[in-house]
PDB file of C-alpha atoms in Angstrom:
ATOM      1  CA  UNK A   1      40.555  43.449 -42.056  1.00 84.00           C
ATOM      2  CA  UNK A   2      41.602  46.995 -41.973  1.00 86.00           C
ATOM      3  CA  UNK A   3      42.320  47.423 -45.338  1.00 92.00           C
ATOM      4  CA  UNK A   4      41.307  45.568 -48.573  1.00 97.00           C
ATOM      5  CA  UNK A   5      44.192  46.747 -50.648  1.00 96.00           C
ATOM      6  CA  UNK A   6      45.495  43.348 -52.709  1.00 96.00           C
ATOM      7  CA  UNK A   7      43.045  40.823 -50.223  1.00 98.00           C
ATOM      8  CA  UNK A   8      41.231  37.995 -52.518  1.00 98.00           C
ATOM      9  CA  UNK A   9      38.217  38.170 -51.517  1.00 98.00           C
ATOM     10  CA  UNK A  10      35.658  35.447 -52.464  1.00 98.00           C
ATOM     11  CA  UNK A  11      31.841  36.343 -53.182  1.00 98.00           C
ATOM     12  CA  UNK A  12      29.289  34.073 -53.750  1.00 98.00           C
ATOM     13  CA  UNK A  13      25.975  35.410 -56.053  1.00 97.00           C
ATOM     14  CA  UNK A  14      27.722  38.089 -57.170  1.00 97.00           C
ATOM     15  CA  UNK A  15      25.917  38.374 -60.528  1.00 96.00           C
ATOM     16  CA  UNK A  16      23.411  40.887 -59.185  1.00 94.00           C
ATOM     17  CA  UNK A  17      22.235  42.885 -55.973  1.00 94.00           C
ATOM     18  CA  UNK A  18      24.319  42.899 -52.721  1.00 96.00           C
ATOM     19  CA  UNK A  19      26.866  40.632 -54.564  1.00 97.00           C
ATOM     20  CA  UNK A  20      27.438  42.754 -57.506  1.00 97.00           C
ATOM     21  CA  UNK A  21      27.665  45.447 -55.308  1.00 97.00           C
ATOM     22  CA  UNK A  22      30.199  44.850 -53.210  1.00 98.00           C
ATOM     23  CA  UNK A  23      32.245  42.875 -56.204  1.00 98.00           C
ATOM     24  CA  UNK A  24      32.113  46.541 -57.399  1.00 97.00           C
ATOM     25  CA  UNK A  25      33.316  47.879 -54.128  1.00 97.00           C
ATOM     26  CA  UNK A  26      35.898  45.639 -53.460  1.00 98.00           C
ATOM     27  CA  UNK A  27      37.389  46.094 -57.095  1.00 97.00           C
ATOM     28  CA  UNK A  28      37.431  50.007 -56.028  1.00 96.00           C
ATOM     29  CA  UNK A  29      39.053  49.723 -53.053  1.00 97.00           C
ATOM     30  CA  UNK A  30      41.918  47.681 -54.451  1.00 96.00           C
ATOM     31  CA  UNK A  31      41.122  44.220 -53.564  1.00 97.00           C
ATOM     32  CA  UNK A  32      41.452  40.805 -55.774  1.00 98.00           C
ATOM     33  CA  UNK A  33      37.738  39.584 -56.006  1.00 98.00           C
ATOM     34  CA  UNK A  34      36.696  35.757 -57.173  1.00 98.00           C
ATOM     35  CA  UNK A  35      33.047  35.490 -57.802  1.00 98.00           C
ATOM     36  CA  UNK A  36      30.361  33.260 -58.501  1.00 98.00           C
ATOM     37  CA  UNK A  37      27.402  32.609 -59.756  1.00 98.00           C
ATOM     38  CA  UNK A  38      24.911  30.015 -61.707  1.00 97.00           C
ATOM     39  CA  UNK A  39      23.436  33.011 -63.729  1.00 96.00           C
ATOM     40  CA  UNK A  40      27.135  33.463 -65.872  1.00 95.00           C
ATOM     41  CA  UNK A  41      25.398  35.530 -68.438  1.00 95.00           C
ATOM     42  CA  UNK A  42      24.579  38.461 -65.962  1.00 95.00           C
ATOM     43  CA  UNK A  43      28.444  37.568 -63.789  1.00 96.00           C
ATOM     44  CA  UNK A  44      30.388  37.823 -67.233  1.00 95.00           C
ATOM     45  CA  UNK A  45      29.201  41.279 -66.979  1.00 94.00           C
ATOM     46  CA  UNK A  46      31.293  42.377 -64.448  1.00 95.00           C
ATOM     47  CA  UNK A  47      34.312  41.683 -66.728  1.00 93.00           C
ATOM     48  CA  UNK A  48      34.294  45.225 -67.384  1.00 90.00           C
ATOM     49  CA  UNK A  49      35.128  46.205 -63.856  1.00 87.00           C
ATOM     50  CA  UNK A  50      38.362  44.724 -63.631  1.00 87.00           C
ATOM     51  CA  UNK A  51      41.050  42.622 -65.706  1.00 81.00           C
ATOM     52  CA  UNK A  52      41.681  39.336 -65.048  1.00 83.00           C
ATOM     53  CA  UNK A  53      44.447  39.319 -62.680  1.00 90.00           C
ATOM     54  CA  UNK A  54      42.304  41.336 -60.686  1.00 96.00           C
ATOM     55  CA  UNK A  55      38.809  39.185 -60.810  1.00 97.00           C
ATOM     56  CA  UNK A  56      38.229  35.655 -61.635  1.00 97.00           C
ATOM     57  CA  UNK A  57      34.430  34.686 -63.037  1.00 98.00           C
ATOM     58  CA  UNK A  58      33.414  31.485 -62.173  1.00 98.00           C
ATOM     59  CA  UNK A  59      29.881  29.902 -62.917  1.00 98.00           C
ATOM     60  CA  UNK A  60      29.169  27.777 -59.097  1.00 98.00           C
ATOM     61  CA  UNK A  61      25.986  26.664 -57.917  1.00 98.00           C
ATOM     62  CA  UNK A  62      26.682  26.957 -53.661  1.00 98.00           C
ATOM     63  CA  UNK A  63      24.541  24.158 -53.412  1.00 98.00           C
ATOM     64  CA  UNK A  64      26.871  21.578 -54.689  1.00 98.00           C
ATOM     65  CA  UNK A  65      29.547  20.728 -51.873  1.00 98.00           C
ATOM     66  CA  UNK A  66      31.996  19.182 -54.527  1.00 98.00           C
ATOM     67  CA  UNK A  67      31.873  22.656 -57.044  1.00 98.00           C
ATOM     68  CA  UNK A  68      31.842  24.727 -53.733  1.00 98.00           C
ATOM     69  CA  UNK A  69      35.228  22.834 -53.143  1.00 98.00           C
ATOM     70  CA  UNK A  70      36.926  23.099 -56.838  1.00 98.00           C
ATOM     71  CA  UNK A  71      35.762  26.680 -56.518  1.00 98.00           C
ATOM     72  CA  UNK A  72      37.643  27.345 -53.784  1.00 98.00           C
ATOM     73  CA  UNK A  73      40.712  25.098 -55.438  1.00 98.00           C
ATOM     74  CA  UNK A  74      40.861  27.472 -58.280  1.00 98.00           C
ATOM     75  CA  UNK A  75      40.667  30.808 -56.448  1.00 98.00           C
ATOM     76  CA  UNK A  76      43.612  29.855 -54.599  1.00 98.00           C
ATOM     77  CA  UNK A  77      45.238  28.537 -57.658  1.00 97.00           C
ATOM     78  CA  UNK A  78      44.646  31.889 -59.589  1.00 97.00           C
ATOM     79  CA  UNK A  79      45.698  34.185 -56.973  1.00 97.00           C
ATOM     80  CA  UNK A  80      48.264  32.437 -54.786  1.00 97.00           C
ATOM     81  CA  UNK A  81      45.982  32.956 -51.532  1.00 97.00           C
ATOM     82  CA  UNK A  82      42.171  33.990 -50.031  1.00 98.00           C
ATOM     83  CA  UNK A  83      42.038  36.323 -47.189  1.00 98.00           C
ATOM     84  CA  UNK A  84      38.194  36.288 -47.078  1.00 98.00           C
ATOM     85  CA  UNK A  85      34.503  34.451 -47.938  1.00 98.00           C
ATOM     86  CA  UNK A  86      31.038  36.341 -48.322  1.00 98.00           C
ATOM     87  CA  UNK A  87      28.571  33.672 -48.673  1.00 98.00           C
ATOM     88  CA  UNK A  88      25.977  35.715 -50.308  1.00 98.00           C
ATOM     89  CA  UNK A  89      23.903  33.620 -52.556  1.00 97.00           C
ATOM     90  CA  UNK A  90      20.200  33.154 -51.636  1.00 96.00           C
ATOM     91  CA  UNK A  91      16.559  32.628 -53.025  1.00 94.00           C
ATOM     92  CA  UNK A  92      13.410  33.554 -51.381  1.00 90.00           C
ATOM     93  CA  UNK A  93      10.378  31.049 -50.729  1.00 90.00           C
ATOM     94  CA  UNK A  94       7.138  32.189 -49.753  1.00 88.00           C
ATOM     95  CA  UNK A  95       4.750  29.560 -48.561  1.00 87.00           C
ATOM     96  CA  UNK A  96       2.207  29.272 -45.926  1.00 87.00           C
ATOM     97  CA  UNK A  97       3.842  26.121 -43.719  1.00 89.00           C
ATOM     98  CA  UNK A  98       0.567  23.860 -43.923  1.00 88.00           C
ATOM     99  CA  UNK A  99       0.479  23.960 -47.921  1.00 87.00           C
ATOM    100  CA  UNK A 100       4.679  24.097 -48.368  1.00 88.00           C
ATOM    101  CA  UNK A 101       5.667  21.040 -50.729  1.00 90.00           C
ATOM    102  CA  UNK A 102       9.053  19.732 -49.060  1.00 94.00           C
ATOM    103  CA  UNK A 103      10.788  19.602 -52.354  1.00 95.00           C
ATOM    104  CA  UNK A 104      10.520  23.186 -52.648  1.00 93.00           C
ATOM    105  CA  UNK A 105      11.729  23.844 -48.509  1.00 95.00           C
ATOM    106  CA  UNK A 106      14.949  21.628 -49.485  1.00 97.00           C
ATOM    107  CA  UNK A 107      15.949  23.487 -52.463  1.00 96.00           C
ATOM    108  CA  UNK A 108      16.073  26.860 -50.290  1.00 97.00           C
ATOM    109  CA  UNK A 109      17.884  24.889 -47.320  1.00 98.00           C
ATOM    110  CA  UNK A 110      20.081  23.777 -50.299  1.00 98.00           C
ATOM    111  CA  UNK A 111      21.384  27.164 -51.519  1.00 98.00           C
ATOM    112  CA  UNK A 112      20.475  29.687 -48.283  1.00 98.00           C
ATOM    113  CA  UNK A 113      21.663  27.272 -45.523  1.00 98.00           C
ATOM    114  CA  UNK A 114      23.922  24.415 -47.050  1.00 98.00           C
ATOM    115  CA  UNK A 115      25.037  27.140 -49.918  1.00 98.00           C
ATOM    116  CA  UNK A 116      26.957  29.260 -46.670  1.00 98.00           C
ATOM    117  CA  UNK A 117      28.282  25.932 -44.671  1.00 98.00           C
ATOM    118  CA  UNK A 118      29.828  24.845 -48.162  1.00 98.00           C
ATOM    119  CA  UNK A 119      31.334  27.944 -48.401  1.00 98.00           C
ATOM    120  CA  UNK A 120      32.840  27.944 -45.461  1.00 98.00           C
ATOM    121  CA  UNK A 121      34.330  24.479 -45.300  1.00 98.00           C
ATOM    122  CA  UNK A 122      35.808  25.053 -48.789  1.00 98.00           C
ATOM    123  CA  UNK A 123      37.466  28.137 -47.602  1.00 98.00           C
ATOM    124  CA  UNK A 124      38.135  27.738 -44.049  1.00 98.00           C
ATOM    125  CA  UNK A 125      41.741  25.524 -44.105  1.00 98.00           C
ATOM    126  CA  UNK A 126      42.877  28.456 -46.563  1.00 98.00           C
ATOM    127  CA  UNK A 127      42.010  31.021 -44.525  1.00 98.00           C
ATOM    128  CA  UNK A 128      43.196  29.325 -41.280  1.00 97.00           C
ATOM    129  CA  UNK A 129      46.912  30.324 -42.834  1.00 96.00           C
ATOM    130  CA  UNK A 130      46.181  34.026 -43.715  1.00 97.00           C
ATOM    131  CA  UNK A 131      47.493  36.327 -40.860  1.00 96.00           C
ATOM    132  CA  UNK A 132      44.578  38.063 -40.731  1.00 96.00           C
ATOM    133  CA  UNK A 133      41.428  36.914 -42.629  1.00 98.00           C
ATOM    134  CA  UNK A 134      37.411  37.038 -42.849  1.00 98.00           C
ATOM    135  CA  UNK A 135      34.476  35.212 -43.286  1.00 98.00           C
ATOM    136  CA  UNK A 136      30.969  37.389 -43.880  1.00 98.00           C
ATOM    137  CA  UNK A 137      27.576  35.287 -43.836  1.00 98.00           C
ATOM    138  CA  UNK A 138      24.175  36.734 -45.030  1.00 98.00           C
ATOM    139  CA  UNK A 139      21.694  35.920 -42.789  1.00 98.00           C
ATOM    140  CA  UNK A 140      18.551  38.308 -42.896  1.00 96.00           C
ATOM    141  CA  UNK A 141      16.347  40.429 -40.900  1.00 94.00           C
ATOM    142  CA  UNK A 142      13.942  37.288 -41.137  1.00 94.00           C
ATOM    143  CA  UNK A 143      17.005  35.518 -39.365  1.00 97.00           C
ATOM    144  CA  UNK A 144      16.360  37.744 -36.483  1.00 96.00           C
ATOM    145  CA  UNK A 145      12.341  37.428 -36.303  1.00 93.00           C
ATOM    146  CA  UNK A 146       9.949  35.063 -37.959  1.00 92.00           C
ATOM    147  CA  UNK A 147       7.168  35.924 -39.763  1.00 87.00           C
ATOM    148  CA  UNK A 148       3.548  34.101 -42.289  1.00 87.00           C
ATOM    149  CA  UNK A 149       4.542  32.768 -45.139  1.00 88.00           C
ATOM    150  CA  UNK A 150       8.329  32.597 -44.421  1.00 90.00           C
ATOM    151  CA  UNK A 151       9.179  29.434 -42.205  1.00 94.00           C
ATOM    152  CA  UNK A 152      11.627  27.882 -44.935  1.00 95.00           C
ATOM    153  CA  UNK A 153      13.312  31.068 -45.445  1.00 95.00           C
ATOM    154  CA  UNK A 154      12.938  32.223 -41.280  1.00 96.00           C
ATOM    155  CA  UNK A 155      14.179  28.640 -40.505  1.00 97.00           C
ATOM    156  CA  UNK A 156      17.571  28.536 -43.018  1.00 98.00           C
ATOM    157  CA  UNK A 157      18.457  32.729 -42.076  1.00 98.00           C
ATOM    158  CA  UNK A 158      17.887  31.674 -38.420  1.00 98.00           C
ATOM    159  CA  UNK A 159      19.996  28.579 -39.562  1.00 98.00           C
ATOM    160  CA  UNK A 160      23.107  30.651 -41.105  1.00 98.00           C
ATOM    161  CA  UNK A 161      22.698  33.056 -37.662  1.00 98.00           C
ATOM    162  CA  UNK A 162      23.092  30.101 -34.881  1.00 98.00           C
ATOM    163  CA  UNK A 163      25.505  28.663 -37.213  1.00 98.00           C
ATOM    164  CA  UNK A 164      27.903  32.240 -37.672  1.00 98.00           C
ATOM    165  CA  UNK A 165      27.288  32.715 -34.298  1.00 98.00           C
ATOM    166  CA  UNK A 166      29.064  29.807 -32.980  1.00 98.00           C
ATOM    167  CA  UNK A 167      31.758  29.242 -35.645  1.00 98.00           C
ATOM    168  CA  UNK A 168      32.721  32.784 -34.529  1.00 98.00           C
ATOM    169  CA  UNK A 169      33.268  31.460 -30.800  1.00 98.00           C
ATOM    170  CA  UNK A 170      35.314  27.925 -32.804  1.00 98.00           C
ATOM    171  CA  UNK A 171      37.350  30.595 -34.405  1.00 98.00           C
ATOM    172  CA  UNK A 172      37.920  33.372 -31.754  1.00 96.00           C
ATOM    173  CA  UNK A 173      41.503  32.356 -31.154  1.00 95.00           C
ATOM    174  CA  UNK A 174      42.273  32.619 -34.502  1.00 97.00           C
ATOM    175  CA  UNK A 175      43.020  35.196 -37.488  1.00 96.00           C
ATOM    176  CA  UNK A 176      39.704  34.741 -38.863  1.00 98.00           C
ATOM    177  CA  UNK A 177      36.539  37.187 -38.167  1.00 98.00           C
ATOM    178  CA  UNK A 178      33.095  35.796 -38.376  1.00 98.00           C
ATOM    179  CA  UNK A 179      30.757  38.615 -39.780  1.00 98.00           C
ATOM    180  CA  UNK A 180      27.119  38.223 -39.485  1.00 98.00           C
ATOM    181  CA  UNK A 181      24.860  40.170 -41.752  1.00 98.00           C
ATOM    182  CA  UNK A 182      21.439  40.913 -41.292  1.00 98.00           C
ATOM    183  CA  UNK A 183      19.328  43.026 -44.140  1.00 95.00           C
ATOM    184  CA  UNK A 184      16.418  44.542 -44.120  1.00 90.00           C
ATOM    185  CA  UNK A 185      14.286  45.283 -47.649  1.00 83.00           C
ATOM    186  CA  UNK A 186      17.196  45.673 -50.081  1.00 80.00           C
ATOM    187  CA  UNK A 187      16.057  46.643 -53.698  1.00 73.00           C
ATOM    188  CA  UNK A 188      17.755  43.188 -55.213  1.00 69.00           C
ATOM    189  CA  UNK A 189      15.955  40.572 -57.494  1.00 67.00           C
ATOM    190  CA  UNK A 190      15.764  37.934 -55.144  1.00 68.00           C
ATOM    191  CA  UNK A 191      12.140  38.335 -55.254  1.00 59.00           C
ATOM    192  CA  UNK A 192      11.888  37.926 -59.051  1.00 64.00           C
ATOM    193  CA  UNK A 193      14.135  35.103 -58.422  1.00 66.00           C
ATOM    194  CA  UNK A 194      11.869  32.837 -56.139  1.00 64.00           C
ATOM    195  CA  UNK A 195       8.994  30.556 -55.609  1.00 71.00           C
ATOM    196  CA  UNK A 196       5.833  32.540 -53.958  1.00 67.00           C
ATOM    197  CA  UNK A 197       3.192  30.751 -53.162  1.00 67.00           C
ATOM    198  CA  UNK A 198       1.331  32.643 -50.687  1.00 61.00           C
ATOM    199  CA  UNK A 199       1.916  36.008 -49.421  1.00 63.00           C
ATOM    200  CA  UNK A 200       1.747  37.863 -45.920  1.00 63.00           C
ATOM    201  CA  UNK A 201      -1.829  38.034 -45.760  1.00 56.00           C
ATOM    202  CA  UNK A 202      -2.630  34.462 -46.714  1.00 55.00           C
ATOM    203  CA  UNK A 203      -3.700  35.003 -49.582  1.00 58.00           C
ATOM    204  CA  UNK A 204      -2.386  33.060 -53.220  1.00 55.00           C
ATOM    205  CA  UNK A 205       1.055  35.086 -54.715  1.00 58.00           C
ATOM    206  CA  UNK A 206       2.531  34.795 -57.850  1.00 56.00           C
ATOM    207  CA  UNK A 207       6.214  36.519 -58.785  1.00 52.00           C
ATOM    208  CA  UNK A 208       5.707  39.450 -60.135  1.00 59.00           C
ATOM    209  CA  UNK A 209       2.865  40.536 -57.422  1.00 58.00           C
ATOM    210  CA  UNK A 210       5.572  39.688 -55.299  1.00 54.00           C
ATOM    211  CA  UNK A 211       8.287  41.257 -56.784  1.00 55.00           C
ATOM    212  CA  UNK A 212       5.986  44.179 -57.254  1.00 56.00           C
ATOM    213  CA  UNK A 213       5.303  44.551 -53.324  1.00 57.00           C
ATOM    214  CA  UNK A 214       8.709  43.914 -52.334  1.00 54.00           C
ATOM    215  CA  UNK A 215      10.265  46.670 -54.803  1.00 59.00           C
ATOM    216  CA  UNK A 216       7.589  48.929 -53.312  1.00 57.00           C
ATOM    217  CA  UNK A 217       8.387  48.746 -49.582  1.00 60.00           C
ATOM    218  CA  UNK A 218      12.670  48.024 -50.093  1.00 60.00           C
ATOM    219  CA  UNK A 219      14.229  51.333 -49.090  1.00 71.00           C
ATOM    220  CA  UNK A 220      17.541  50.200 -49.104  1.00 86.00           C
ATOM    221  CA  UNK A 221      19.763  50.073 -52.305  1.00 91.00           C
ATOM    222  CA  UNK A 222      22.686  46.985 -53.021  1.00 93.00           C
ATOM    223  CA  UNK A 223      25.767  49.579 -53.218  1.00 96.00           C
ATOM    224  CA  UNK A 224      24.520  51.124 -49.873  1.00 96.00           C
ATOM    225  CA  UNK A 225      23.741  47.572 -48.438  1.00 96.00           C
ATOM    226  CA  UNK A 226      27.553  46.790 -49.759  1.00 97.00           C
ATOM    227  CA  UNK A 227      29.509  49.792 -47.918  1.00 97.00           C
ATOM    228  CA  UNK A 228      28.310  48.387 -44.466  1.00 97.00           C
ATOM    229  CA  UNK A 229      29.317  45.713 -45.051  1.00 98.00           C
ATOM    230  CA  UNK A 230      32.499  46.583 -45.965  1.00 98.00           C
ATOM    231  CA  UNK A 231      32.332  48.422 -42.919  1.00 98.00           C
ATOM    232  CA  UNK A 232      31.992  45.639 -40.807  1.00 98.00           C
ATOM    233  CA  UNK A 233      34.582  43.865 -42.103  1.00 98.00           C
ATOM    234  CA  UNK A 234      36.788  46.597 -42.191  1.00 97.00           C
ATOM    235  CA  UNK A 235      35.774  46.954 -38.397  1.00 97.00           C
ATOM    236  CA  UNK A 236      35.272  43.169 -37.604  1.00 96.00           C
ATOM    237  CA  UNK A 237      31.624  43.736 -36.353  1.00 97.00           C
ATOM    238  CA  UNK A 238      29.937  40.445 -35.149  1.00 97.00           C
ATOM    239  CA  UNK A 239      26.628  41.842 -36.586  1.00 97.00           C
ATOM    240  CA  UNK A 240      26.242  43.871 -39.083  1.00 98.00           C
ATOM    241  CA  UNK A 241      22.277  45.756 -39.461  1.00 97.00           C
ATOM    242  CA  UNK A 242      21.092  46.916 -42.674  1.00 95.00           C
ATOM    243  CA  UNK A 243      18.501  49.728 -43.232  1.00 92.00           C
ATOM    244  CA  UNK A 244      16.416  51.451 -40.623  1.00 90.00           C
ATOM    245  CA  UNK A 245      13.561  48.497 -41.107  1.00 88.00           C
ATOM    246  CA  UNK A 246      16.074  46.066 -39.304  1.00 91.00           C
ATOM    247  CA  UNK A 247      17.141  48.600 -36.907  1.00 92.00           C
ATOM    248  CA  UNK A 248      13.525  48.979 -36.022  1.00 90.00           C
ATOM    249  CA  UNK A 249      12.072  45.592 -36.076  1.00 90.00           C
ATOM    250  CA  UNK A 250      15.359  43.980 -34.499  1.00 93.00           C
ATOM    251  CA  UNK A 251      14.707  46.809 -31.386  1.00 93.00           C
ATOM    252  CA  UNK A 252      11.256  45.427 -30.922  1.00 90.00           C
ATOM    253  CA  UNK A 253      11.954  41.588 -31.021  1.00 91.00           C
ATOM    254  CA  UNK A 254      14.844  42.121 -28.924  1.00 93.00           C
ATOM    255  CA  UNK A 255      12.046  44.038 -26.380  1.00 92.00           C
ATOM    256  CA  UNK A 256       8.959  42.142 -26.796  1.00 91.00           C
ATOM    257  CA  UNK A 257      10.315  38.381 -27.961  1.00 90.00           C
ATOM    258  CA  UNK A 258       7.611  36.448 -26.770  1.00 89.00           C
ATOM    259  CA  UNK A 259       4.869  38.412 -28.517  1.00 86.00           C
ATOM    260  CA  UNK A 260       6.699  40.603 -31.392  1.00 87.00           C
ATOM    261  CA  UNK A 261       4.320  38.867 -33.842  1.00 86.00           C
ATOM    262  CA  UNK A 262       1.029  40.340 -32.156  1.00 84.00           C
ATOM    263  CA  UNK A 263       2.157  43.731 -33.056  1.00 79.00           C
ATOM    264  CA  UNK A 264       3.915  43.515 -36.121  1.00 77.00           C
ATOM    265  CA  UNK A 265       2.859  41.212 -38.140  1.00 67.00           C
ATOM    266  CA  UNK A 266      -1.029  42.889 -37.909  1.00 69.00           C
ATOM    267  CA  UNK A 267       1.022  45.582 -38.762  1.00 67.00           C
ATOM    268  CA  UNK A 268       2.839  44.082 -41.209  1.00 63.00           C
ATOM    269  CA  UNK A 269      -0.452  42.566 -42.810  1.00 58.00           C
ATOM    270  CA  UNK A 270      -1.839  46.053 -43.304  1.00 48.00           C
ATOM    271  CA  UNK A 271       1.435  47.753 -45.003  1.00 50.00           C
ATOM    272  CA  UNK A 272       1.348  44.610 -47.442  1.00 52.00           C
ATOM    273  CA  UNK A 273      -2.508  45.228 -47.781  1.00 48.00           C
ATOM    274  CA  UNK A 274      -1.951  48.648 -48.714  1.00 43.00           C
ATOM    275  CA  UNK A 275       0.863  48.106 -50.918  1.00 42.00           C
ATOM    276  CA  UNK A 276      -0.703  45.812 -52.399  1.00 42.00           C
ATOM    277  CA  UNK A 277      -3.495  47.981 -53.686  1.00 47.00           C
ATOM    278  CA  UNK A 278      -0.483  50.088 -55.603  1.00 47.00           C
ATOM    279  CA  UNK A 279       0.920  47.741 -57.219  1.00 46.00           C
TER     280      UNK A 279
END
């Protein structure tokens, strides 16, 4: 996708962060943008971006296959065709494994795993016709290395990466371009957003502690986080890398993958630690 001059582009949790970010970006460089959200309040915001020929609000929860696929009904509806998907939306869980309820590991699998397959499926026989199309998933730096606390949200970014990975070989003699995306700390809400029961160090978490530490230690900012991937589209890079964290910590799992966590999470534990104590 060379050139996003009048593409529709689809965007899923694009009420905030990475997703209102690149709504924003797309708009500017002349693309036709549907996007979702369950927050509506905070997505109706965006009405002053664009008119409404040029963006369509909807209000979708990812989660739900059937809304996924009236979602995807109406976009092509509105604008006559969809020449891409960026199945954004995501919450964060953390939990240590032993003490994680299973109600609360389903309703991330729901949203950051099934949330991305629904997307595709609803999009995919549209996009099959386009003569050049793309499909973006969000995985996450914790889709490329595991860490305490995170096995739900490890497991369902590891998920969306083995899953991109291979719909990208289905597809490879095809229009379509399978984007993988893999961020670092990016100064979003999805921390204010989720369920924390237990942090890094083991110890009991509650949101805004963890909110607090994460908007302490994310060095990366949505609209910069949104012009690579852009990038990559505009490029068709398999994997996209975001902020010098992933860059560094993908290096050293890629190096050391049988015992990555003996030096970083120790490290890891300290930084939080620290940070922590600022907070």
């Amino acid at each position: 996708m060379k050139n996003f001059k009048n593409k529709v582009i689809a965007v899923t949790g694009a009420a905030s962060g990475i997703g209102r970010a690149l709504v924003e970006g797309l708009l500017a460089s002349g693309a036709r943008v549907a996007a979702s959200d369950v927050d509506n309040t905070n997505l109706q915001r965006l009405r002053e971006f664009a008119a409404t020929e040029l963006l369509l609000l909807s209000s979708v929860d990812v989660s739900d296959q059937a809304a996924m696929q009236a979602w995807a009904n109406e976009v092509k509806t509105h604008f006559g065709e969809v020449d891409g998907v960026i199945n954004n939306a995501g919450v964060a869980l953390s939990c240590h494994a032993s003490d994680q309820p299973r109600e609360q590991m389903e309703w991330l699998f729901n949203i950051n795993y099934w949330g991305v397959i629904n997307g595709v499926e609803a999009f995919l026989p549209e996009l099959m016709r386009r003569p050049e199309a793309c499909i973006v998933n969000i995985s996450s730096l914790f889709g490329l290395l595991s860490v305490p606390s995170q096995s739900a949200y490890n497991a369902a970014k590891f998920a969306v990466r083995g899953y991109s990975e291979s719909l990208r070989q289905d597809l490879r003699e095809t229009s379509i371009k399978v984007v993988t995306v893999h961020p670092g700390g990016i100064q979003t809400n999805i921390a204010n957003n989720g369920r924390h029961l237990h942090s890094i160090t083991g110890n009991a978490a509650d949101v805004d502690k963890t909110a607090a530490l994460f908007n302490s230690i994310a060095a990366t900012s949505p609209r910069q986080a949104a012009k690579k991937i852009m990038l990559g589209m505009r490029k068709s890079k398999p994997r996209v890398l975001i902020g010098s964290d992933a860059w560094f910590l993908d290096k050293i799992q890629r190096l050391f993958p049988a015992w990555y966590d003996r030096l970083l999470v120790p490290m890891m534990t300290v930084g939080t630690r620290m940070a922590l104590k600022r907070v």
